[in-house]
């Protein structure tokens, strides 16, 4: 069966510091991968999605970036965090064919101080 | 602009009550509508709806889609405290496969 991992689970970082969140998927090949952010009391906002290694689509202009160095690895980064980057970050995967069913990782709660 | 709107934003009921959660949408390339339940962490998949008028059921939860009026409802009967969660509605776009999420409905079931 497929599993999706994210780490760290929680993170407190000062403004201006760098960020790296990692997501890996097991039990599937060539998945579509997604990064979402959920602000407190809000729905999920799609940040990036990837249909293959090195292929990243950005949905929202911001100081975040994403990379997919391996088929089942998706990384969210920032060079300098802003206070507004605080939130709950969720990674998700879907099958390439059954792309409309997305499955979420456990999430990373980021607080920028 | 593609948009998904859920109502109410929050709801407090007592155990045994029946609740109806609403999701309306305006999108240009509709593929399917999905419902998720989010407790402490990751949203978990509940239903996917693609055709109008066909009810999907899972235990005490059921959902139906109306593609003419562009909405879906999620019903929960005989609510339990374990149903307390945020319920998220999302529409999948056929041209990109992206999910557009609503704001979520926070349901609290009191004993």
PDB file of C-alpha atoms in Angstrom:
ATOM      1  CA  UNK A   1       0.000   0.000   0.000  1.00  0.00           C
ATOM      2  CA  UNK A   2       1.026   3.591  -0.516  1.00  0.00           C
ATOM      3  CA  UNK A   3       2.262   5.806   2.290  1.00  0.00           C
ATOM      4  CA  UNK A   4       3.317   9.421   2.348  1.00  0.00           C
ATOM      5  CA  UNK A   5       5.742  10.915   4.833  1.00  0.00           C
ATOM      6  CA  UNK A   6       6.456  14.498   5.775  1.00  0.00           C
ATOM      7  CA  UNK A   7       8.979  15.980   8.124  1.00  0.00           C
ATOM      8  CA  UNK A   8       9.410  17.717  10.374  1.00  0.00           C
ATOM      9  CA  UNK A   9       5.980  17.582  12.024  1.00  0.00           C
ATOM     10  CA  UNK A  10       6.394  20.990  13.633  1.00  0.00           C
ATOM     11  CA  UNK A  11       8.852  23.790  13.076  1.00  0.00           C
ATOM     12  CA  UNK A  12       9.446  27.191  14.657  1.00  0.00           C
ATOM     13  CA  UNK A  13      11.709  29.457  12.634  1.00  0.00           C
ATOM     14  CA  UNK A  14      12.668  33.134  12.904  1.00  0.00           C
ATOM     15  CA  UNK A  15      11.847  35.621  10.172  1.00  0.00           C
ATOM     16  CA  UNK A  16      14.560  35.677   7.521  1.00  0.00           C
ATOM     17  CA  UNK A  17      15.751  32.128   8.129  1.00  0.00           C
ATOM     18  CA  UNK A  18      15.733  29.444   5.400  1.00  0.00           C
ATOM     19  CA  UNK A  19      13.221  26.603   5.147  1.00  0.00           C
ATOM     20  CA  UNK A  20      13.299  23.063   3.842  1.00  0.00           C
ATOM     21  CA  UNK A  21      10.334  20.700   4.178  1.00  0.00           C
ATOM     22  CA  UNK A  22      10.524  17.216   2.760  1.00  0.00           C
ATOM     23  CA  UNK A  23       7.884  14.829   1.489  1.00  0.00           C
ATOM     24  CA  UNK A  24       8.371  11.260   0.289  1.00  0.00           C
ATOM     25  CA  UNK A  25       5.930   8.727  -1.084  1.00  0.00           C
ATOM     26  CA  UNK A  26       6.283   4.944  -0.913  1.00  0.00           C
ATOM     27  CA  UNK A  27       4.479   2.178  -2.756  1.00  0.00           C
ATOM     28  CA  UNK A  28       3.836   3.955  -6.029  1.00  0.00           C
ATOM     29  CA  UNK A  29       5.741   5.110  -9.099  1.00  0.00           C
ATOM     30  CA  UNK A  30       5.449   8.309 -11.134  1.00  0.00           C
ATOM     31  CA  UNK A  31       2.992   9.980  -8.773  1.00  0.00           C
ATOM     32  CA  UNK A  32       1.725  13.512  -9.160  1.00  0.00           C
ATOM     33  CA  UNK A  33       2.906  15.463  -6.117  1.00  0.00           C
ATOM     34  CA  UNK A  34       1.436  18.587  -4.543  1.00  0.00           C
ATOM     35  CA  UNK A  35       2.265  21.138  -1.853  1.00  0.00           C
ATOM     36  CA  UNK A  36      -0.633  22.907  -0.108  1.00  0.00           C
ATOM     37  CA  UNK A  37      -0.747  25.498   2.639  1.00  0.00           C
ATOM     38  CA  UNK A  38      -3.598  25.868   5.107  1.00  0.00           C
ATOM     39  CA  UNK A  39      -3.821  29.066   7.112  1.00  0.00           C
ATOM     40  CA  UNK A  40      -5.695  28.945  10.424  1.00  0.00           C
ATOM     41  CA  UNK A  41      -9.429  28.464   9.847  1.00  0.00           C
ATOM     42  CA  UNK A  42      -9.036  28.421   6.074  1.00  0.00           C
ATOM     43  CA  UNK A  43      -9.200  25.904   3.261  1.00  0.00           C
ATOM     44  CA  UNK A  44      -6.218  24.483   1.438  1.00  0.00           C
ATOM     45  CA  UNK A  45      -4.326  26.614  -1.070  1.00  0.00           C
ATOM     46  CA  UNK A  46      -2.339  24.815  -3.760  1.00  0.00           C
ATOM     47  CA  UNK A  47       1.232  26.109  -3.870  1.00  0.00           C
ATOM     48  CA  UNK A  48       3.042  23.774  -6.276  1.00  0.00           C
ATOM     49  CA  UNK A  49       2.408  20.603  -8.190  1.00  0.00           C
ATOM     50  CA  UNK A  50       4.686  18.255 -10.080  1.00  0.00           C
ATOM     51  CA  UNK A  51       3.992  15.616 -12.702  1.00  0.00           C
ATOM     52  CA  UNK A  52       7.581  14.348 -12.877  1.00  0.00           C
ATOM     53  CA  UNK A  53      11.196  14.778 -11.836  1.00  0.00           C
ATOM     54  CA  UNK A  54      12.267  18.377 -12.292  1.00  0.00           C
ATOM     55  CA  UNK A  55       8.793  19.443 -13.459  1.00  0.00           C
ATOM     56  CA  UNK A  56       7.295  22.010 -11.106  1.00  0.00           C
ATOM     57  CA  UNK A  57       4.286  24.260 -11.617  1.00  0.00           C
ATOM     58  CA  UNK A  58       3.826  27.212  -9.312  1.00  0.00           C
ATOM     59  CA  UNK A  59       0.338  28.370  -8.456  1.00  0.00           C
ATOM     60  CA  UNK A  60       0.894  31.342  -6.193  1.00  0.00           C
ATOM     61  CA  UNK A  61       3.672  33.954  -6.436  1.00  0.00           C
ATOM     62  CA  UNK A  62       5.559  33.956  -3.149  1.00  0.00           C
ATOM     63  CA  UNK A  63       8.997  33.535  -1.668  1.00  0.00           C
ATOM     64  CA  UNK A  64       8.671  29.743  -1.661  1.00  0.00           C
ATOM     65  CA  UNK A  65      10.049  27.277  -4.181  1.00  0.00           C
ATOM     66  CA  UNK A  66       9.704  23.552  -4.760  1.00  0.00           C
ATOM     67  CA  UNK A  67      11.921  20.880  -6.212  1.00  0.00           C
ATOM     68  CA  UNK A  68      11.533  17.233  -7.164  1.00  0.00           C
ATOM     69  CA  UNK A  69      14.993  15.687  -7.243  1.00  0.00           C
ATOM     70  CA  UNK A  70      13.686  12.107  -7.296  1.00  0.00           C
ATOM     71  CA  UNK A  71      10.494  10.472  -8.497  1.00  0.00           C
ATOM     72  CA  UNK A  72       8.972  10.132  -5.035  1.00  0.00           C
ATOM     73  CA  UNK A  73      10.559  13.077  -3.265  1.00  0.00           C
ATOM     74  CA  UNK A  74       9.164  16.605  -3.140  1.00  0.00           C
ATOM     75  CA  UNK A  75      10.849  19.461  -1.293  1.00  0.00           C
ATOM     76  CA  UNK A  76       9.467  22.879  -0.323  1.00  0.00           C
ATOM     77  CA  UNK A  77      12.043  25.594   0.330  1.00  0.00           C
ATOM     78  CA  UNK A  78      12.488  29.226   1.128  1.00  0.00           C
ATOM     79  CA  UNK A  79      15.634  31.332   1.317  1.00  0.00           C
ATOM     80  CA  UNK A  80      14.110  33.858   3.747  1.00  0.00           C
ATOM     81  CA  UNK A  81      10.914  33.199   5.666  1.00  0.00           C
ATOM     82  CA  UNK A  82       8.261  35.848   6.219  1.00  0.00           C
ATOM     83  CA  UNK A  83       5.754  36.015   9.068  1.00  0.00           C
ATOM     84  CA  UNK A  84       3.004  35.343   6.526  1.00  0.00           C
ATOM     85  CA  UNK A  85       4.588  31.963   5.707  1.00  0.00           C
ATOM     86  CA  UNK A  86       3.245  30.546   8.971  1.00  0.00           C
ATOM     87  CA  UNK A  87       0.700  27.807   8.435  1.00  0.00           C
ATOM     88  CA  UNK A  88       0.078  24.119   8.043  1.00  0.00           C
ATOM     89  CA  UNK A  89       1.888  22.664   5.029  1.00  0.00           C
ATOM     90  CA  UNK A  90       0.507  19.527   3.467  1.00  0.00           C
ATOM     91  CA  UNK A  91       2.046  17.333   0.819  1.00  0.00           C
ATOM     92  CA  UNK A  92      -0.246  15.160  -1.284  1.00  0.00           C
ATOM     93  CA  UNK A  93       0.107  12.565  -4.017  1.00  0.00           C
ATOM     94  CA  UNK A  94      -2.168  11.174  -6.676  1.00  0.00           C
ATOM     95  CA  UNK A  95      -1.881   8.399  -9.198  1.00  0.00           C
ATOM     96  CA  UNK A  96      -0.937   9.685 -12.658  1.00  0.00           C
ATOM     97  CA  UNK A  97      -4.121   8.216 -14.147  1.00  0.00           C
ATOM     98  CA  UNK A  98      -6.476   8.639 -11.182  1.00  0.00           C
ATOM     99  CA  UNK A  99      -5.271  12.181 -10.618  1.00  0.00           C
ATOM    100  CA  UNK A 100      -8.538  13.386  -9.114  1.00  0.00           C
ATOM    101  CA  UNK A 101      -8.073  11.409  -5.883  1.00  0.00           C
ATOM    102  CA  UNK A 102      -5.362  13.016  -3.805  1.00  0.00           C
ATOM    103  CA  UNK A 103      -4.004  11.572  -0.571  1.00  0.00           C
ATOM    104  CA  UNK A 104      -2.405  13.759   2.033  1.00  0.00           C
ATOM    105  CA  UNK A 105       0.625  13.427   4.273  1.00  0.00           C
ATOM    106  CA  UNK A 106       0.530  14.226   8.008  1.00  0.00           C
ATOM    107  CA  UNK A 107       1.562  17.849   7.474  1.00  0.00           C
ATOM    108  CA  UNK A 108       4.114  20.257   8.938  1.00  0.00           C
ATOM    109  CA  UNK A 109       2.990  23.042  11.221  1.00  0.00           C
ATOM    110  CA  UNK A 110       5.298  26.011  10.611  1.00  0.00           C
ATOM    111  CA  UNK A 111       5.399  29.013  12.914  1.00  0.00           C
ATOM    112  CA  UNK A 112       7.519  31.950  11.829  1.00  0.00           C
ATOM    113  CA  UNK A 113       8.404  34.225  14.755  1.00  0.00           C
TER     114      UNK A 113
ATOM    115  CA  UNK B   1     -11.927  32.745 -11.390  1.00  0.00           C
ATOM    116  CA  UNK B   2     -12.623  29.197 -10.181  1.00  0.00           C
ATOM    117  CA  UNK B   3     -14.316  29.223  -6.794  1.00  0.00           C
ATOM    118  CA  UNK B   4     -15.639  26.753  -4.208  1.00  0.00           C
ATOM    119  CA  UNK B   5     -17.766  28.009  -1.305  1.00  0.00           C
ATOM    120  CA  UNK B   6     -18.810  25.979   1.703  1.00  0.00           C
ATOM    121  CA  UNK B   7     -21.527  26.746   4.225  1.00  0.00           C
ATOM    122  CA  UNK B   8     -21.917  27.026   7.076  1.00  0.00           C
ATOM    123  CA  UNK B   9     -18.351  27.838   8.100  1.00  0.00           C
ATOM    124  CA  UNK B  10     -18.976  26.346  11.527  1.00  0.00           C
ATOM    125  CA  UNK B  11     -21.667  24.289  13.182  1.00  0.00           C
ATOM    126  CA  UNK B  12     -22.297  23.029  16.710  1.00  0.00           C
ATOM    127  CA  UNK B  13     -24.737  20.152  17.234  1.00  0.00           C
ATOM    128  CA  UNK B  14     -25.476  17.487  19.843  1.00  0.00           C
ATOM    129  CA  UNK B  15     -24.925  13.785  19.508  1.00  0.00           C
ATOM    130  CA  UNK B  16     -27.702  12.131  17.571  1.00  0.00           C
ATOM    131  CA  UNK B  17     -28.486  15.190  15.440  1.00  0.00           C
ATOM    132  CA  UNK B  18     -28.423  15.083  11.651  1.00  0.00           C
ATOM    133  CA  UNK B  19     -26.338  17.692   9.837  1.00  0.00           C
ATOM    134  CA  UNK B  20     -26.157  18.860   6.232  1.00  0.00           C
ATOM    135  CA  UNK B  21     -23.052  20.558   4.911  1.00  0.00           C
ATOM    136  CA  UNK B  22     -23.170  22.534   1.688  1.00  0.00           C
ATOM    137  CA  UNK B  23     -20.670  23.096  -1.098  1.00  0.00           C
ATOM    138  CA  UNK B  24     -21.292  25.264  -4.159  1.00  0.00           C
ATOM    139  CA  UNK B  25     -18.880  25.831  -6.988  1.00  0.00           C
ATOM    140  CA  UNK B  26     -18.163  27.919 -10.040  1.00  0.00           C
ATOM    141  CA  UNK B  27     -15.443  26.411 -12.211  1.00  0.00           C
ATOM    142  CA  UNK B  28     -14.796  26.346 -15.921  1.00  0.00           C
ATOM    143  CA  UNK B  29     -13.585  22.744 -16.286  1.00  0.00           C
ATOM    144  CA  UNK B  30     -15.338  20.466 -13.815  1.00  0.00           C
ATOM    145  CA  UNK B  31     -14.040  16.898 -13.489  1.00  0.00           C
ATOM    146  CA  UNK B  32     -15.265  15.775 -10.057  1.00  0.00           C
ATOM    147  CA  UNK B  33     -16.113  16.963  -6.554  1.00  0.00           C
ATOM    148  CA  UNK B  34     -14.435  15.512  -3.502  1.00  0.00           C
ATOM    149  CA  UNK B  35     -15.184  15.575   0.216  1.00  0.00           C
ATOM    150  CA  UNK B  36     -12.483  15.233   2.856  1.00  0.00           C
ATOM    151  CA  UNK B  37     -12.566  15.021   6.656  1.00  0.00           C
ATOM    152  CA  UNK B  38      -9.746  16.736   8.542  1.00  0.00           C
ATOM    153  CA  UNK B  39      -9.237  16.063  12.225  1.00  0.00           C
ATOM    154  CA  UNK B  40      -5.940  16.951  13.824  1.00  0.00           C
ATOM    155  CA  UNK B  41      -3.726  16.639  10.793  1.00  0.00           C
ATOM    156  CA  UNK B  42      -4.055  15.353   7.245  1.00  0.00           C
ATOM    157  CA  UNK B  43      -7.400  15.410   5.427  1.00  0.00           C
ATOM    158  CA  UNK B  44      -8.756  11.928   4.772  1.00  0.00           C
ATOM    159  CA  UNK B  45     -10.726  11.130   1.646  1.00  0.00           C
ATOM    160  CA  UNK B  46     -14.475  10.559   2.056  1.00  0.00           C
ATOM    161  CA  UNK B  47     -16.196  10.679  -1.324  1.00  0.00           C
ATOM    162  CA  UNK B  48     -15.699  11.530  -4.941  1.00  0.00           C
ATOM    163  CA  UNK B  49     -18.718  12.538  -7.025  1.00  0.00           C
ATOM    164  CA  UNK B  50     -18.793  12.879 -10.773  1.00  0.00           C
ATOM    165  CA  UNK B  51     -22.417  12.315 -11.782  1.00  0.00           C
ATOM    166  CA  UNK B  52     -25.533  14.223 -10.769  1.00  0.00           C
ATOM    167  CA  UNK B  53     -28.170  12.602  -8.602  1.00  0.00           C
ATOM    168  CA  UNK B  54     -26.242   9.489  -7.606  1.00  0.00           C
ATOM    169  CA  UNK B  55     -25.918   9.281  -3.845  1.00  0.00           C
ATOM    170  CA  UNK B  56     -22.732   7.913  -2.339  1.00  0.00           C
ATOM    171  CA  UNK B  57     -22.977   6.390   1.131  1.00  0.00           C
ATOM    172  CA  UNK B  58     -20.509   5.267   3.737  1.00  0.00           C
ATOM    173  CA  UNK B  59     -22.097   4.327   7.034  1.00  0.00           C
ATOM    174  CA  UNK B  60     -23.794   7.399   8.471  1.00  0.00           C
ATOM    175  CA  UNK B  61     -22.314   9.698   5.823  1.00  0.00           C
ATOM    176  CA  UNK B  62     -23.826  10.314   2.420  1.00  0.00           C
ATOM    177  CA  UNK B  63     -23.279  12.818  -0.354  1.00  0.00           C
ATOM    178  CA  UNK B  64     -24.901  13.855  -3.599  1.00  0.00           C
ATOM    179  CA  UNK B  65     -24.002  16.165  -6.465  1.00  0.00           C
ATOM    180  CA  UNK B  66     -26.209  18.480  -8.533  1.00  0.00           C
ATOM    181  CA  UNK B  67     -24.295  19.523 -11.645  1.00  0.00           C
ATOM    182  CA  UNK B  68     -27.144  21.681 -12.912  1.00  0.00           C
ATOM    183  CA  UNK B  69     -27.307  23.832  -9.792  1.00  0.00           C
ATOM    184  CA  UNK B  70     -23.551  23.444  -9.140  1.00  0.00           C
ATOM    185  CA  UNK B  71     -23.606  22.199  -5.583  1.00  0.00           C
ATOM    186  CA  UNK B  72     -23.123  19.183  -3.392  1.00  0.00           C
ATOM    187  CA  UNK B  73     -24.296  18.279   0.091  1.00  0.00           C
ATOM    188  CA  UNK B  74     -22.746  16.029   2.712  1.00  0.00           C
ATOM    189  CA  UNK B  75     -25.171  14.520   5.214  1.00  0.00           C
ATOM    190  CA  UNK B  76     -24.208  12.992   8.526  1.00  0.00           C
ATOM    191  CA  UNK B  77     -26.956  11.188  10.441  1.00  0.00           C
ATOM    192  CA  UNK B  78     -26.937  10.236  14.131  1.00  0.00           C
ATOM    193  CA  UNK B  79     -23.827  12.357  14.724  1.00  0.00           C
ATOM    194  CA  UNK B  80     -21.199  11.224  17.227  1.00  0.00           C
ATOM    195  CA  UNK B  81     -18.449  13.175  18.981  1.00  0.00           C
ATOM    196  CA  UNK B  82     -15.968  11.446  16.674  1.00  0.00           C
ATOM    197  CA  UNK B  83     -17.547  13.275  13.746  1.00  0.00           C
ATOM    198  CA  UNK B  84     -16.119  16.547  15.080  1.00  0.00           C
ATOM    199  CA  UNK B  85     -13.722  17.768  12.396  1.00  0.00           C
ATOM    200  CA  UNK B  86     -13.265  20.187   9.529  1.00  0.00           C
ATOM    201  CA  UNK B  87     -15.055  18.968   6.409  1.00  0.00           C
ATOM    202  CA  UNK B  88     -13.440  20.116   3.183  1.00  0.00           C
ATOM    203  CA  UNK B  89     -15.009  20.199  -0.243  1.00  0.00           C
ATOM    204  CA  UNK B  90     -12.822  20.375  -3.353  1.00  0.00           C
ATOM    205  CA  UNK B  91     -13.446  20.461  -7.082  1.00  0.00           C
ATOM    206  CA  UNK B  92     -11.038  18.754  -9.453  1.00  0.00           C
ATOM    207  CA  UNK B  93     -10.459  20.574 -12.749  1.00  0.00           C
ATOM    208  CA  UNK B  94     -10.459  18.390 -15.818  1.00  0.00           C
ATOM    209  CA  UNK B  95      -7.897  20.363 -17.793  1.00  0.00           C
ATOM    210  CA  UNK B  96      -5.199  20.461 -15.090  1.00  0.00           C
ATOM    211  CA  UNK B  97      -6.208  17.936 -12.426  1.00  0.00           C
ATOM    212  CA  UNK B  98      -5.833  20.624  -9.786  1.00  0.00           C
ATOM    213  CA  UNK B  99      -8.068  20.679  -6.710  1.00  0.00           C
ATOM    214  CA  UNK B 100      -9.771  23.921  -5.737  1.00  0.00           C
ATOM    215  CA  UNK B 101     -10.757  23.783  -2.070  1.00  0.00           C
ATOM    216  CA  UNK B 102     -13.514  25.542  -0.193  1.00  0.00           C
ATOM    217  CA  UNK B 103     -12.881  27.178   3.174  1.00  0.00           C
ATOM    218  CA  UNK B 104     -14.101  24.157   5.081  1.00  0.00           C
ATOM    219  CA  UNK B 105     -16.929  23.645   7.584  1.00  0.00           C
ATOM    220  CA  UNK B 106     -15.891  23.137  11.195  1.00  0.00           C
ATOM    221  CA  UNK B 107     -18.304  20.711  12.859  1.00  0.00           C
ATOM    222  CA  UNK B 108     -18.391  20.282  16.625  1.00  0.00           C
ATOM    223  CA  UNK B 109     -20.560  17.494  18.046  1.00  0.00           C
ATOM    224  CA  UNK B 110     -21.264  17.869  21.741  1.00  0.00           C
ATOM    225  CA  UNK B 111     -22.069  14.874  23.948  1.00  0.00           C
TER     226      UNK B 111
END
